[in-house]
Short mmCIF file of C-alpha atoms and ligand atoms in Angstrom, two decimals:
data_model
loop_
_atom_site.label_atom_id
_atom_site.label_comp_id
_atom_site.label_asym_id
_atom_site.label_seq_id
_atom_site.Cartn_x
_atom_site.Cartn_y
_atom_site.Cartn_z
CA MET P 181 21.12 143.49 40.24
CA ASN P 182 21.57 142.29 43.79
CA ALA P 183 23.64 139.21 44.60
CA ILE P 184 20.71 136.83 44.99
CA MET P 185 19.13 137.92 41.74
CA GLN P 186 22.50 137.54 39.99
CA GLN P 187 22.76 134.02 41.37
CA LEU P 188 19.26 133.35 40.15
CA ALA P 189 19.95 134.62 36.68
CA GLU P 190 22.97 132.36 36.46
CA HIS P 191 21.08 129.34 37.75
CA LYS P 192 17.96 130.21 35.79
CA GLY P 193 16.32 130.74 39.14
CA CYS P 194 15.46 127.19 39.73
CA GLY P 195 16.34 123.79 40.90
CA THR P 196 16.01 120.67 38.88
CA ASP P 197 12.83 118.98 37.90
CA GLY P 198 13.17 115.72 39.56
CA GLY P 199 16.82 114.94 39.32
CA ASN P 200 17.35 114.97 35.59
CA SER P 201 19.34 118.18 35.84
CA LYS P 202 17.11 119.97 33.37
CA PRO P 203 16.04 123.39 34.47
CA SER P 204 12.39 123.82 35.25
CA CYS P 205 10.61 127.01 36.06
CA GLY P 206 11.04 128.69 39.41
CA SER P 207 8.60 126.24 39.94
CA SER P 208 10.46 123.04 40.40
CA ALA P 209 9.14 120.40 42.74
CA GLY P 210 11.75 121.14 45.34
CA GLN P 211 14.24 123.73 46.40
CA GLY P 212 17.03 122.16 44.34
CA ASP P 213 19.88 124.65 44.02
CA MET P 214 17.65 127.66 44.49
CA PRO P 215 18.85 130.12 47.15
CA THR P 216 16.83 129.61 50.35
CA GLU P 217 15.60 133.24 50.35
CA ILE P 218 14.10 132.77 46.91
CA TRP P 219 12.65 129.35 47.71
CA GLU P 220 10.89 130.82 50.74
CA LYS P 221 9.29 133.42 48.48
CA VAL P 222 8.10 131.05 45.75
CA LYS P 223 7.37 127.75 47.48
CA ASN P 224 3.73 128.54 48.19
CA HIS P 225 3.07 131.16 45.52
CA PRO P 226 0.80 129.48 42.96
CA CYS P 227 1.93 131.69 40.06
CA TYR P 228 5.67 131.72 40.75
CA SER P 229 5.82 127.96 41.32
CA GLU P 230 4.13 125.54 38.93
CA GLU P 231 4.30 122.79 41.49
CA ALA P 232 2.75 124.99 44.19
CA HIS P 233 -0.21 125.83 41.97
CA HIS P 234 -1.64 122.36 42.44
CA HIS P 235 -1.85 122.99 46.19
CA TYR P 236 -2.04 126.71 47.01
CA ALA P 237 -4.59 129.34 46.11
CA ARG P 238 -4.47 133.06 45.40
CA MET P 239 -7.06 135.76 45.50
CA HIS P 240 -7.39 139.14 43.84
CA VAL P 241 -9.24 142.19 45.11
CA ALA P 242 -10.58 144.59 42.49
CA VAL P 243 -9.69 147.92 44.11
CA ALA P 244 -7.98 149.67 41.19
CA PRO P 245 -10.39 150.82 38.46
CA ALA P 246 -8.40 153.50 36.56
CA CYS P 247 -5.82 152.95 33.85
CA ASN P 248 -3.22 155.22 32.28
CA ILE P 249 -2.58 153.52 28.93
CA GLN P 250 -4.65 151.90 26.19
CA CYS P 251 -3.89 148.41 24.90
CA ASN P 252 -5.45 147.30 21.63
CA TYR P 253 -6.61 144.06 23.26
CA CYS P 254 -8.50 145.86 26.02
CA ASN P 255 -11.98 147.29 26.30
CA ARG P 256 -12.10 149.41 29.44
CA LYS P 257 -15.65 148.27 30.13
CA TYR P 258 -13.97 145.07 31.32
CA ASP P 259 -11.08 144.09 33.60
CA CYS P 260 -7.42 144.69 32.69
CA ALA P 261 -6.56 142.07 30.10
CA ASN P 262 -2.89 142.05 31.11
CA GLU P 263 -3.62 139.87 34.12
CA SER P 264 -7.15 138.69 33.54
CA ARG P 265 -9.39 137.30 30.87
CA PRO P 266 -11.00 139.75 28.46
CA GLY P 267 -14.73 140.29 28.73
CA VAL P 268 -14.90 139.90 32.52
CA VAL P 269 -16.21 142.53 34.94
CA SER P 270 -15.20 142.24 38.58
CA GLU P 271 -17.04 143.54 41.60
CA ARG P 272 -15.14 146.65 42.70
CA LEU P 273 -14.24 147.09 46.34
CA THR P 274 -12.98 149.81 48.64
CA PRO P 275 -9.72 149.03 50.47
CA GLU P 276 -11.73 148.40 53.66
CA GLN P 277 -14.08 145.96 51.91
CA ALA P 278 -11.08 144.31 50.30
CA ALA P 279 -9.37 143.79 53.67
CA LYS P 280 -12.55 142.23 55.07
CA LYS P 281 -12.82 139.96 52.06
CA VAL P 282 -9.22 138.77 52.39
CA VAL P 283 -9.74 137.79 56.01
CA ALA P 284 -13.02 136.02 55.13
CA VAL P 285 -11.41 134.06 52.31
CA ALA P 286 -8.26 133.21 54.27
CA SER P 287 -10.39 131.87 57.13
CA THR P 288 -12.41 129.69 54.74
CA ILE P 289 -9.61 128.59 52.40
CA PRO P 290 -6.51 127.94 54.54
CA GLN P 291 -4.38 127.18 51.48
CA MET P 292 -4.93 130.75 50.20
CA THR P 293 -1.44 132.18 50.55
CA VAL P 294 -1.25 135.13 48.15
CA LEU P 295 -3.22 138.33 47.73
CA GLY P 296 -2.78 140.01 44.37
CA ILE P 297 -3.98 143.35 43.07
CA ALA P 298 -4.35 143.11 39.32
CA GLY P 299 -7.05 145.52 38.29
CA PRO P 300 -9.65 145.95 37.06
CA GLY P 301 -7.45 148.80 35.73
CA ASP P 302 -3.79 149.35 36.58
CA PRO P 303 -2.98 149.11 40.31
CA LEU P 304 -0.30 151.80 40.04
CA ALA P 305 -2.67 154.19 38.29
CA ASN P 306 -4.59 153.95 41.58
CA PRO P 307 -1.72 154.09 44.08
CA GLU P 308 -3.70 155.33 47.11
CA LYS P 309 -6.28 152.54 46.90
CA THR P 310 -3.69 149.88 46.12
CA PHE P 311 -1.30 150.74 48.94
CA LYS P 312 -4.08 151.37 51.46
CA THR P 313 -5.34 147.85 50.72
CA PHE P 314 -1.85 146.38 51.23
CA GLU P 315 -1.47 148.29 54.47
CA LEU P 316 -4.77 147.02 55.90
CA ILE P 317 -4.09 143.43 54.87
CA SER P 318 -0.55 143.29 56.19
CA ARG P 319 -1.99 144.31 59.54
CA THR P 320 -4.88 141.84 59.70
CA ALA P 321 -3.42 138.89 57.79
CA PRO P 322 0.36 139.10 58.20
CA ASP P 323 1.12 135.64 56.79
CA ILE P 324 -0.31 136.43 53.37
CA LYS P 325 2.11 137.28 50.58
CA LEU P 326 1.38 140.50 48.71
CA CYS P 327 1.53 140.58 44.94
CA LEU P 328 1.02 143.27 42.33
CA SER P 329 0.58 143.39 38.58
CA THR P 330 1.14 146.54 36.52
CA ASN P 331 1.59 147.85 33.00
CA GLY P 332 4.75 149.52 34.34
CA LEU P 333 4.16 153.10 33.17
CA THR P 334 4.40 154.63 36.65
CA LEU P 335 6.36 151.77 38.22
CA PRO P 336 9.66 153.67 38.76
CA ASP P 337 7.77 156.24 40.88
CA HIS P 338 6.45 153.57 43.24
CA VAL P 339 9.33 151.14 43.71
CA ASP P 340 10.27 152.44 47.15
CA THR P 341 6.67 152.28 48.36
CA ILE P 342 6.32 148.75 46.97
CA ALA P 343 9.44 147.71 48.90
CA SER P 344 8.23 149.45 52.08
CA TYR P 345 4.98 147.41 52.07
CA ASN P 346 6.96 144.17 51.70
CA VAL P 347 5.40 143.40 48.34
CA ASP P 348 7.70 140.59 47.28
CA HIS P 349 6.23 139.78 43.88
CA VAL P 350 5.59 142.20 41.02
CA THR P 351 4.38 141.39 37.53
CA ILE P 352 5.00 143.80 34.66
CA THR P 353 3.30 143.27 31.32
CA ILE P 354 5.95 143.86 28.66
CA ASN P 355 4.83 143.15 25.12
CA MET P 356 7.70 144.82 23.28
CA VAL P 357 11.05 146.53 23.64
CA ASP P 358 10.82 148.10 20.16
CA PRO P 359 8.60 151.22 20.02
CA GLU P 360 7.70 150.56 16.37
CA ILE P 361 6.12 147.27 17.42
CA GLY P 362 4.72 148.98 20.52
CA ALA P 363 2.87 151.52 18.37
CA LYS P 364 0.86 148.61 16.89
CA ILE P 365 -0.20 147.49 20.38
CA TYR P 366 -0.65 150.76 22.30
CA PRO P 367 -2.50 153.69 20.68
CA TRP P 368 -1.71 156.03 23.59
CA VAL P 369 -0.29 156.46 27.09
CA PHE P 370 -1.15 159.17 29.60
CA TYR P 371 2.07 160.29 31.25
CA LYS P 372 2.78 163.34 33.42
CA HIS P 373 -0.59 164.95 32.61
CA LYS P 374 -0.14 164.55 28.87
CA ARG P 375 -1.42 162.08 26.30
CA TYR P 376 1.24 160.61 23.99
CA THR P 377 0.46 158.57 20.89
CA GLY P 378 2.23 156.29 18.38
CA ILE P 379 5.94 155.54 18.61
CA GLU P 380 6.51 158.28 21.17
CA ALA P 381 3.98 156.66 23.52
CA ALA P 382 5.53 153.23 23.09
CA GLN P 383 9.03 154.67 23.65
CA ILE P 384 7.99 156.16 27.00
CA LEU P 385 6.26 152.92 28.02
CA THR P 386 9.17 150.61 27.23
CA GLU P 387 11.70 152.87 28.97
CA ARG P 388 9.58 153.08 32.10
CA GLN P 389 8.88 149.34 32.15
CA LEU P 390 12.54 148.34 31.83
CA GLN P 391 13.64 150.97 34.33
CA GLY P 392 11.03 149.77 36.82
CA LEU P 393 12.10 146.16 36.33
CA GLU P 394 15.75 147.03 37.01
CA MET P 395 14.86 149.04 40.11
CA LEU P 396 12.79 146.18 41.54
CA THR P 397 15.37 143.46 40.92
CA GLU P 398 18.07 145.68 42.47
CA ARG P 399 15.97 145.60 45.64
CA GLY P 400 15.61 141.81 45.52
CA ILE P 401 11.89 141.90 44.64
CA LEU P 402 10.89 138.92 42.49
CA CYS P 403 9.62 140.03 39.09
CA LYS P 404 7.51 138.17 36.62
CA VAL P 405 7.03 139.51 33.12
CA ASN P 406 3.76 138.85 31.31
CA SER P 407 3.72 139.13 27.52
CA VAL P 408 0.68 138.75 25.32
CA MET P 409 1.54 136.78 22.18
CA ILE P 410 -0.04 138.58 19.20
CA PRO P 411 0.65 136.61 16.00
CA GLY P 412 2.05 138.78 13.21
CA ILE P 413 2.76 141.69 15.58
CA ASN P 414 5.06 140.65 18.42
CA ASP P 415 5.31 136.83 18.23
CA GLN P 416 8.85 136.75 16.77
CA HIS P 417 9.86 139.81 18.79
CA LEU P 418 9.02 138.19 22.15
CA VAL P 419 12.30 136.26 21.97
CA GLU P 420 14.06 139.63 22.12
CA VAL P 421 11.78 140.77 24.95
CA ASN P 422 12.69 137.58 26.79
CA LYS P 423 16.41 138.38 26.52
CA ALA P 424 15.88 142.00 27.57
CA VAL P 425 13.96 141.08 30.71
CA LYS P 426 16.27 138.23 31.63
CA SER P 427 19.29 140.53 31.48
CA ARG P 428 17.50 142.87 33.89
CA GLY P 429 16.92 140.13 36.45
CA ALA P 430 13.33 139.00 35.78
CA PHE P 431 12.60 135.72 37.55
CA LEU P 432 9.87 134.33 35.35
CA HIS P 433 8.43 135.00 31.89
CA ASN P 434 4.74 134.29 31.27
CA ILE P 435 3.88 134.36 27.57
CA MET P 436 0.08 134.30 27.32
CA PRO P 437 -2.06 133.83 24.22
CA LEU P 438 -3.99 136.83 22.91
CA ILE P 439 -7.67 136.20 23.54
CA SER P 440 -9.56 138.19 20.99
CA ALA P 441 -13.16 138.11 19.82
CA PRO P 442 -15.31 140.74 18.08
CA GLU P 443 -17.82 140.74 20.96
CA HIS P 444 -15.20 142.24 23.30
CA GLY P 445 -15.25 145.44 21.25
CA THR P 446 -11.46 145.74 21.36
CA VAL P 447 -9.40 147.06 18.45
CA PHE P 448 -7.87 143.62 17.90
CA GLY P 449 -11.22 141.87 18.35
CA LEU P 450 -12.90 144.12 15.80
CA ASN P 451 -10.13 144.00 13.21
CA GLY P 452 -9.99 140.19 13.28
CA GLN P 453 -6.55 139.86 14.90
CA ARG P 454 -6.24 136.17 15.76
CA GLY P 455 -4.69 134.56 18.81
CA PRO P 456 -2.05 131.80 18.57
CA SER P 457 -2.76 128.07 18.33
CA ALA P 458 -1.68 125.79 21.18
CA GLN P 459 1.41 124.60 19.33
CA GLU P 460 2.42 128.12 18.23
CA LEU P 461 2.32 129.20 21.87
CA LYS P 462 4.23 126.14 23.05
CA ALA P 463 6.91 126.56 20.36
CA LEU P 464 7.54 130.16 21.45
CA GLN P 465 7.61 129.20 25.13
CA ASP P 466 10.00 126.33 24.33
CA SER P 467 12.33 128.60 22.37
CA CYS P 468 12.49 131.10 25.24
CA GLU P 469 12.98 128.39 27.88
CA GLY P 470 16.65 128.11 26.98
CA GLU P 471 16.97 131.70 28.18
CA MET P 472 14.96 131.74 31.40
CA ASN P 473 12.11 130.24 33.48
CA MET P 474 8.84 130.13 31.62
CA MET P 475 5.46 130.17 33.31
CA ARG P 476 3.02 127.88 31.54
CA HIS P 477 0.29 127.52 34.11
CA CYS P 478 -1.22 131.02 33.98
CA ARG P 479 -5.05 130.97 33.82
CA GLN P 480 -5.47 134.64 32.88
CA CYS P 481 -7.64 135.06 35.92
CA ARG P 482 -10.14 137.76 36.83
CA ALA P 483 -9.36 140.87 38.90
CA ASP P 484 -11.51 139.36 41.69
CA ALA P 485 -10.47 135.70 41.29
CA VAL P 486 -10.48 133.45 44.37
CA GLY P 487 -9.19 129.91 44.68
CA LEU P 488 -6.72 127.56 43.06
CA LEU P 489 -5.62 128.69 39.59
CA GLY P 490 -8.10 127.11 37.21
CA GLU P 491 -10.98 127.10 39.68
CA ASP P 492 -12.84 130.24 40.62
CA ARG P 493 -14.68 130.61 43.89
CA SER P 494 -15.31 134.35 43.64
CA ALA P 495 -19.09 133.82 43.61
CA GLU P 496 -18.88 132.45 47.19
CA PHE P 497 -17.37 135.72 48.41
CA THR P 498 -19.52 138.54 47.06
CA THR P 499 -19.69 141.68 49.20
CA ASP P 500 -23.17 140.77 50.48
CA LYS P 501 -22.02 137.32 51.57
CA ILE P 502 -18.84 138.61 53.20
CA MET P 503 -20.71 141.17 55.25
CA GLU P 504 -22.82 138.37 56.73
CA MET P 505 -19.89 136.01 57.36
CA GLU P 506 -18.50 135.45 60.82
CA VAL P 507 -14.78 135.27 60.38
CA ASN P 508 -12.16 133.96 62.68
CA TYR P 509 -8.65 134.53 61.41
CA ASP P 510 -6.77 131.71 63.06
CA LEU P 511 -3.11 131.68 62.12
CA ASP P 512 -2.48 128.34 63.84
CA THR P 513 -5.22 126.56 61.86
CA ARG P 514 -3.83 127.97 58.65
CA LYS P 515 -0.30 126.86 59.55
CA ALA P 516 -1.46 123.36 60.51
CA TYR P 517 -3.37 122.99 57.26
CA GLN P 518 -0.41 124.15 55.22
CA ALA P 519 1.89 121.73 57.05
CA LYS P 520 -0.44 118.93 55.91
CA VAL P 521 -0.28 120.22 52.34
CA GLU P 522 3.53 120.14 52.52
CA GLU P 523 3.42 116.47 53.59
CA GLU P 524 1.18 115.60 50.61
CA ARG P 525 3.47 117.53 48.34
CA LYS P 526 6.52 115.62 49.54
CA ALA P 527 4.75 112.26 49.06
CA LYS P 528 3.83 113.23 45.52
CA VAL P 529 7.37 114.27 44.62
CA ALA P 530 8.80 111.07 46.15
CA ALA P 531 6.35 108.91 44.15
CA LYS P 532 7.28 110.71 40.93
CA GLN P 533 10.98 110.36 41.67
CA GLU P 534 10.68 106.64 42.35
CA GLU P 535 8.79 106.06 39.11
CA LEU P 536 11.24 108.20 37.17
CA GLU P 537 14.10 106.02 38.28
CA THR P 538 12.46 103.06 36.58
CA LEU P 539 12.78 104.98 33.29
CA ALA P 540 16.53 105.34 33.72
CA GLY P 541 18.40 103.85 30.80
CA ALA P 542 15.42 104.06 28.41
CA ASP P 543 16.79 105.27 25.13
CA SER P 544 14.24 107.12 23.04
CA ASP P 545 13.74 110.64 21.76
CA ILE P 546 9.96 110.21 21.61
CA LYS P 547 7.98 113.00 23.26
CA VAL P 548 4.21 112.88 23.66
CA LEU P 549 1.65 115.19 25.20
CA VAL P 550 -1.07 113.92 27.52
CA ALA P 551 -4.07 115.77 28.95
CA VAL P 552 -5.18 115.33 32.57
CA ALA P 553 -8.53 116.00 34.26
CA THR P 554 -7.79 117.21 37.80
CA LYS P 555 -9.40 119.17 40.61
CA GLY P 556 -6.00 119.85 42.19
CA SER P 557 -3.55 118.35 44.71
CA GLY P 558 -1.60 116.79 41.82
CA LEU P 559 -4.15 113.96 41.48
CA ILE P 560 -6.15 112.52 38.57
CA ASN P 561 -9.41 113.22 40.34
CA GLU P 562 -11.84 114.77 37.86
CA HIS P 563 -14.43 113.08 35.62
CA PHE P 564 -14.01 113.69 31.89
CA GLY P 565 -17.48 115.19 31.61
CA HIS P 566 -16.99 117.58 34.53
CA ALA P 567 -13.64 119.01 33.43
CA LYS P 568 -13.59 122.70 32.52
CA GLU P 569 -9.92 122.45 31.71
CA PHE P 570 -7.27 119.81 31.08
CA GLN P 571 -3.70 120.12 32.25
CA VAL P 572 -1.16 119.14 29.61
CA TYR P 573 2.08 117.29 30.36
CA GLU P 574 4.92 116.50 27.98
CA LEU P 575 6.29 112.99 28.55
CA SER P 576 9.78 111.95 27.56
CA THR P 577 12.54 109.80 29.02
CA SER P 578 13.31 112.85 31.23
CA GLY P 579 9.92 112.51 32.93
CA ALA P 580 6.64 114.41 32.98
CA LYS P 581 6.78 118.15 32.46
CA PHE P 582 3.79 120.48 32.84
CA VAL P 583 3.51 122.47 29.60
CA GLY P 584 0.10 124.11 29.76
CA HIS P 585 -3.62 123.75 30.13
CA ARG P 586 -6.61 123.85 27.83
CA ARG P 587 -9.94 125.40 28.76
CA VAL P 588 -12.91 123.52 27.36
CA ASP P 589 -16.68 123.69 27.34
CA LEU P 590 -18.24 121.33 29.84
CA TYR P 591 -19.11 118.00 28.16
CA CYS P 592 -21.53 116.72 30.81
CA GLN P 593 -24.74 118.76 30.86
CA GLY P 594 -26.27 117.13 33.93
CA GLY P 595 -27.25 113.69 32.79
CA TYR P 596 -26.37 113.81 29.13
CA GLY P 597 -23.27 114.48 27.07
CA ASP P 598 -23.15 117.43 24.70
CA GLU P 599 -21.80 116.24 21.34
CA ASP P 600 -20.92 119.78 20.21
CA SER P 601 -18.84 120.25 23.34
CA LEU P 602 -17.15 116.92 22.79
CA SER P 603 -15.89 117.97 19.39
CA THR P 604 -14.48 121.21 20.86
CA VAL P 605 -12.83 119.22 23.68
CA ILE P 606 -11.21 116.97 21.09
CA LYS P 607 -9.98 120.00 19.13
CA ALA P 608 -8.53 121.48 22.34
CA ILE P 609 -6.51 118.34 23.16
CA ASN P 610 -5.95 117.16 19.59
CA ASP P 611 -2.17 117.34 20.06
CA CYS P 612 -2.33 114.85 22.98
CA HIS P 613 -1.89 111.08 22.75
CA ALA P 614 -3.94 110.30 25.86
CA VAL P 615 -6.33 111.86 28.33
CA PHE P 616 -6.16 110.77 31.98
CA VAL P 617 -9.45 110.94 33.87
CA ALA P 618 -11.01 109.67 37.09
CA LYS P 619 -14.02 108.38 35.12
CA ILE P 620 -15.40 108.52 31.60
CA GLY P 621 -18.55 107.28 29.85
CA GLY P 622 -18.66 104.87 26.91
CA CYS P 623 -19.68 107.46 24.32
CA PRO P 624 -16.90 110.01 24.73
CA LYS P 625 -14.46 107.12 25.16
CA SER P 626 -15.09 105.78 21.65
CA ASP P 627 -15.06 109.27 20.07
CA LEU P 628 -11.71 110.01 21.71
CA GLN P 629 -10.31 106.69 20.53
CA ALA P 630 -11.51 107.44 16.99
CA ALA P 631 -9.59 110.75 17.22
CA GLY P 632 -6.42 108.88 18.25
CA ILE P 633 -6.57 109.99 21.91
CA ASP P 634 -6.32 107.15 24.41
CA PRO P 635 -8.83 107.63 27.30
CA VAL P 636 -7.04 106.38 30.43
CA ASP P 637 -9.08 105.83 33.61
CA GLN P 638 -7.00 103.14 35.29
CA TYR P 639 -5.05 105.68 37.42
CA ALA P 640 -8.13 107.31 38.97
CA HIS P 641 -7.26 109.30 42.15
CA GLU P 642 -3.53 108.56 41.78
CA TYR P 643 -0.68 111.06 41.38
CA ILE P 644 -0.56 112.67 37.94
CA GLU P 645 3.17 112.60 37.23
CA LYS P 646 3.81 109.12 38.60
CA SER P 647 0.88 107.71 36.59
CA ALA P 648 1.88 109.54 33.44
CA ILE P 649 5.42 108.15 33.65
CA THR P 650 4.06 104.62 34.17
CA TRP P 651 1.79 105.03 31.13
CA PHE P 652 4.67 106.43 29.06
CA LYS P 653 6.91 103.47 29.93
CA LYS P 654 4.21 101.11 28.63
CA TYR P 655 3.78 103.29 25.54
CA LEU P 656 7.51 103.07 24.76
CA GLU P 657 7.46 99.30 25.29
CA LYS P 658 4.59 98.94 22.80
CA VAL P 659 6.43 101.10 20.25
CA THR P 660 9.64 99.11 20.72
CA SER P 661 7.85 95.76 20.36
CA GLY P 662 6.09 96.96 17.20
CA GLU P 663 2.64 96.63 18.78
CA ILE P 664 1.92 100.25 17.93
CA GLU P 665 3.53 102.84 15.72
CA HIS P 666 4.43 106.21 17.22
CA VAL P 667 2.70 108.95 15.21
CA GLN P 668 3.14 112.65 15.92
CA HIS P 669 -0.17 114.45 16.55
CA GLY P 670 -1.25 117.74 14.95
CA ASP P 671 -2.03 121.14 16.45
CA ALA P 672 -4.79 122.05 18.92
CA ASP P 673 -7.08 125.03 19.45
CA ILE P 674 -6.84 127.52 22.27
CA ARG P 675 -10.57 127.77 22.85
CA GLN P 676 -11.28 131.48 22.91
CA GLY P 677 -14.96 130.98 23.77
CA ALA P 678 -14.23 128.70 26.69
CA LEU P 679 -11.68 131.15 28.06
CA ILE P 680 -14.19 133.94 27.93
CA SER P 681 -17.32 132.23 29.20
CA VAL P 682 -15.92 130.21 32.10
CA ALA P 683 -15.42 132.25 35.25
FE1 CLF T 172 -2.44 137.45 41.02
FE2 CLF T 172 -0.74 137.75 39.17
FE3 CLF T 172 0.06 137.86 41.63
FE4 CLF T 172 -0.66 135.59 40.56
S1 CLF T 172 -2.39 135.94 39.12
S2 CLF T 172 -1.27 139.30 40.67
S3 CLF T 172 1.09 136.82 39.95
S4 CLF T 172 -1.32 136.40 42.53
FE5 CLF T 172 -1.20 134.15 38.17
FE6 CLF T 172 -3.61 134.71 37.38
FE7 CLF T 172 -1.75 134.26 35.57
FE8 CLF T 172 -1.68 136.39 37.04
S5 CLF T 172 -2.52 132.80 37.04
S6 CLF T 172 -3.27 135.89 35.58
S7 CLF T 172 0.02 135.03 36.58
FE1 SF4 T 173 -6.63 147.52 29.72
FE2 SF4 T 173 -4.82 146.63 31.44
FE3 SF4 T 173 -4.05 147.65 29.09
FE4 SF4 T 173 -5.03 149.25 30.99
S1 SF4 T 173 -3.12 148.05 31.08
S2 SF4 T 173 -5.58 149.26 28.81
S3 SF4 T 173 -6.60 147.97 31.92
S4 SF4 T 173 -5.22 145.75 29.40
#
């Protein structure tokens, strides 16, 4: 492991989350004690920095159709489920079309800072197309960070090429380090012109993944590990995976819920394998957090996703539309826009810090979750009825910590509220004590109250974390005075349908 990565491993790769000395994911609001070289790499990468994901966008280009393994949660009719949502089919591009698309998107969305290749198959099972795309983009859009996601089978063969194209961020999906568990997830791998099955296949895969991870971290390339949490198969085992990848220098661990439905036609979908509940996922992420940085803001995006995580603007940039677009790649405009974003970011962090100081001295071990409707920029700026997802923060005397998001079906159906959707929204945020929104109608308000979720619209268009801390202070005061009793909430659903149907 190189010196910087060693330093990272010791410091858990991160600064502090607002001065309370608790580690937060490589994703803290500021540089903290993170080495400058690492901070430069993560500060505007929306996946490697939770805080950056409110402000910066990524895009994927679907140039890599083939795959060399089979996962039981994947149907090859659809995009790779290791880095995208099952059941989604992306528009495939040639490297030349991809390069044109990147320039078109970067000219339209100046906060788009990262280009990732994540499918629709495995990028390293399609090395020519993947590296040709990187080569073209690094020439035409040199300020864009290059990112790659792989199942890791052929990773050791490509590490030098990855380094030579200045790809600074690589994700490897590692679901197990025990081949017996692996045999329940992977029916086969295709390696060196031969198909392997069962434990032998899983043995080859885990060795290649861990070797690739070590080789990358030795070269100072930031590595994220994705793991799909499959209850009853690898849920307990992922703690061991977490330790194995941490010891090999991984920067970030992203434990994602299995999304599984019969209509996907996957082995797990057809045999009724369930995904985890929201609290099962959070408990596993919490237990691994003592070991290393956990990513909790992954949206399991499509292989052709465009925009902020959680929004998807891919429909604006179809091949037909791109071919007609006049693009002007202006580096100065992009820089100026991003400088403005950095100013907003600083103001938001300062506001949070100031509010946090007013909590100093509060003595309580109460922790509550709150849901937030937001369109980005760290603001409470979405109407309840228009929200396709809610961001979830855990509030305690240490402050407001982002712990996840919940996809939901849209409540507002253009003029009227859909009662069926409302009940699924309530199930998705059932573990939250409050929901912060820019606006909400009378009907959903009373249903939320009846479910024990406080609808809060008084902080409309204000900063999320600052407002949440203010609300939490008042909540603690009411508990202390006996005005209300603090009651722990139950579990919540991870809405499989909403994850599948929303682009
Ligand atoms: Fe794409 Fe992945 Fe790079 Fe991000 S996505 S290749 S690291 S630029 Fe991000 Fe999307 Fe989650 Fe991936 S939210 S699925 S973690
Ligand atoms: Fe599907 Fe991705 Fe697994 Fe390949 S690596 S089988 S594309 S989920």
